[in-house]
């Protein structure tokens, strides 16, 4: 059977297992040059690389070294030694003796080298006198094949006959040759293909119960299958630690790790080692001794420095390239045991249903490129495992001083690892391959010749780095993989991550063209211009013709440069297909920063736009630009993302409908392209959004921002958007290939090593620093395992959030209450009572404490930590997903025993007393005379509520989301000046209506646009619908009056979190929230820009309506942006302006976070599906027609509206809103929905007659 992958694409997907009961023992770690099938396998530390996230357990029988007791494994032996006083004392004595012997051996000049290749394992560049003899030329660079590596050195294996007396002078076990570990592999009765489903129809696919998607495996069962039954044995952690010398002692390594990772200079390290604190506690008296021990630890693949001869008639020169063997690097990644659960070895196809009508794209193995390449491999080689290589390059400045030094790192990773792991630097899935030479060739006067020489230098260097792939992609390489199995892999370049200049540099194309398709600059900005994708053979023939015959004709037609590309010698590499979308530079820094912001500054005004960014309402996790955006000096991708979150609501009210649609289409495209998974429908909608943008972009010409439409031809980023859909189908969604990941790696692999150097002859110093940091990480992993085996707590470094969206991680870095001890807020089922409104409510309380997540039974029976959310087992079991977060607050109140009067004055809770009385009376039927809250009562007050959202089922690769709702007053310094302004966030709470007040929308279109014509609103009686239609798709029964989508919630500004005083807490002991309430959101979002709106809910005397509710009713935080166009014109805006107090009308900002955007989109899609199903019903009765909302009629209406903006008349649709409680009232909106904008229905509700 084919070893189908465990899909990390959808977090809940798991491998199905076959009927075999055998399980492979834990794997060992292969060496830097992982042995092939014929190479002996050893457990020696000197022959095995170690990894930071390694989790290995010794399962071999073991014997206590101090008594005859035999135990099951090494962990049991460690437990026995701990429980036995005599054995424990003997173990401690033996360890001290070993350390003493080692110290004596070091004093006598004897050293134990754990690395067979010496100190730094770097081939230094040859000196001037030795170049003629030692220089390695580019054309004869040595190939590092597995067979060329020396066999690994055997390691002593702990056997029964060994005792403390068997140690040598250095304290290391010295067994006889017969006791050395033999290269034994662990045979299995049969290959264990843990990915293969157990059903007989597994070869044809199965429906995954966790997502409802249909999984189609690759038809060839040998794809990704191991070539042998051998399994690598686990590494001997005890032997490794005994052979680690002084660094094998935890206290010594702790100090060494601190010194090496603190960023201090060598001079400061020496000062520390010679200080009183360190003297006598560490075995090193200077940093050189420390580095000697670090250099003998295990690290990754070896570094090499090669010469690159740059020929020239008058100015020949020599450049240096620093690199590792890519074959060894790939071996390390593929054998990394930390990727065992994330490694995929064969492609699949994912469909939304078994009918296979709509594909789902996510990771690389779900797209078309891997599937097609696997077919080629099957035709040529039979059983094969494809390793798609993802290469990223990005030149970076090391400093603006010191001569403006630069580095050009090259990173590599494999597509077998999921994108959620690849984009996390802490996972070490993307590693440094080498540095390209950087030379400006300033002494070359001719500009064309200088550009040619720079490009040729880069291509020849890349060719040298990737030369081992020429043979490996054709014949394959035997590699041990993360699951401990041996496979024949075929590494091929699949994707290349680079910005626009580097894409053209590597593709040998001019920047006036396109590296993906054959197009000319004239007409490049037109979406309808027909272009063809670049062909590899055609490109190479044109370049070859230039070198052979000096013919520039074909070069000119294809817009190519006369440089022989590095990828020409790599088989099965079509570089135009390898280029991936660049979310950072093309969307955030390109479309938004360079164009959209400039357009709005021109239309609205720079000062007006700045003032709105300054005065806009704030929300947790969203950056506030207190000086506007025009004065931002360091405008990075993070700033662009933060501006985009709040951009559209600030400006949409001042724009004409078509201009608002243009801006909305650009923002929508950016957010849609950011999706972690996309279906065929999503890709089609992405293209429709792009069509809307191109159809309306000429409005900027009419507004005289551009002189003519030809200016769009000079904006390559706009042209590149048309290739997104093709790239998604070929390689997966763009979020797996963003240039943000390599730019983040610059800190670890370029900036920090440069700072640690003396800024002279950088590269050898930088790679030495990188190698030492690598060794420290590996040793820390092994040290933690050894501590666990010995029953001690490992010294874990704090978790660093990476790979998540900025809005998810930023609040954690600036959270002043992050270190406070939190307690979980849960709903208590036993305290539920029936309210007067006929709605079941529940009280809340604090259960347990601590920072970690705990499994807590919620009101719906399943805790979030248990893997189910709100009782929703899968996306297929319910149409609509509603969040049910895990709520946490500080265990201790921020301000305990605060008088009610102070809460009213400091927090602005002016109506707190009456709101509490109303809450107790409404929910618990407490008479008002028993619910009196005095101003002298003392209550506990909290300032923050944390809402932890798990990954939603409709976006399974998105990171978990943490919302923060803040309610803190203004704090003053002793002088009475404002130290910190008060902040009261807006949150969404669950509203449970007690009457039917839903509305539905019916579009009134001209008769030519719909077959059914009716002039009055149509109601659907339940008696006619129920026997004819299955209404299960509405999300609940037809008698359920609960609202749908966003209308299930209302917004409220939280003023205070508190608990009732002692006299009233018997009614409700949990935390409460005092909120100022907004009206329900409008029935439908705007057809122009898709934003919902709301206003303050006012009482009859004009005061804001307030409410007290349990914090368990709060579901997520949100951002409401004021409608600036409705504010008084003479209002002066500043950072101190509280627009919640001034403005009455607000937009609901759905772009506040990607989580919010995906949730709103999910609800709208489900309502659209429900509407289309109602449309498909036949005539429901006399005079009753189906709702005119089918996809066919929407397309007809779009087609009628698709006329040129300046051309003919537009068909106008009137959207009428009826409230069932006031059937006589209605309001219509004359604006037609914009092209590319799906109709948004708030809900579908049937009238009971």
PDB file of C-alpha atoms in Angstrom, residues 9 36 43 66 156 174 204-205 268 358 514 526 542 687 701 703 778 814 886 890 929 945 966 971 1102 1139 1141 1150:
ATOM      1  CA  UNK A   9      -2.587  20.644   6.210  1.00  0.00           C
ATOM      2  CA  UNK A  36      23.259   4.593   3.148  1.00  0.00           C
ATOM      3  CA  UNK A  43      25.031   5.192  18.047  1.00  0.00           C
ATOM      4  CA  UNK A  66      25.935  -0.860  40.637  1.00  0.00           C
ATOM      5  CA  UNK A 156      30.607   2.160  23.411  1.00  0.00           C
ATOM      6  CA  UNK A 174      36.539   1.924  27.569  1.00  0.00           C
ATOM      7  CA  UNK A 204      -9.393   5.125  -4.022  1.00  0.00           C
ATOM      8  CA  UNK A 205      -9.535   7.531  -1.119  1.00  0.00           C
ATOM      9  CA  UNK A 268      33.434  40.390  28.418  1.00  0.00           C
ATOM     10  CA  UNK A 358     -13.921  20.947  -6.103  1.00  0.00           C
ATOM     11  CA  UNK A 514       7.855  39.195 -16.457  1.00  0.00           C
ATOM     12  CA  UNK A 526      -4.022  44.990 -18.726  1.00  0.00           C
ATOM     13  CA  UNK A 542      17.435  31.628 -27.010  1.00  0.00           C
ATOM     14  CA  UNK A 687      -9.782  36.117  -9.730  1.00  0.00           C
ATOM     15  CA  UNK A 701      -6.817  58.191 -14.433  1.00  0.00           C
ATOM     16  CA  UNK A 703      -9.192  61.547 -11.043  1.00  0.00           C
ATOM     17  CA  UNK A 778      22.008  20.405  19.789  1.00  0.00           C
ATOM     18  CA  UNK A 814       3.497  44.373  25.217  1.00  0.00           C
ATOM     19  CA  UNK A 886     -11.442  29.421  26.627  1.00  0.00           C
ATOM     20  CA  UNK A 890      -6.101  37.007  36.599  1.00  0.00           C
ATOM     21  CA  UNK A 929     -35.394  45.697  46.771  1.00  0.00           C
ATOM     22  CA  UNK A 945     -10.137  39.237  30.002  1.00  0.00           C
ATOM     23  CA  UNK A 966      -9.169  45.611  28.343  1.00  0.00           C
ATOM     24  CA  UNK A 971      -3.502  56.360  35.762  1.00  0.00           C
ATOM     25  CA  UNK A1102     -30.666  60.026  24.997  1.00  0.00           C
ATOM     26  CA  UNK A1139     -14.441  59.102  19.412  1.00  0.00           C
ATOM     27  CA  UNK A1141     -17.860  59.446  23.264  1.00  0.00           C
ATOM     28  CA  UNK A1150     -13.882  42.955   9.729  1.00  0.00           C
TER      29      UNK A1150
END
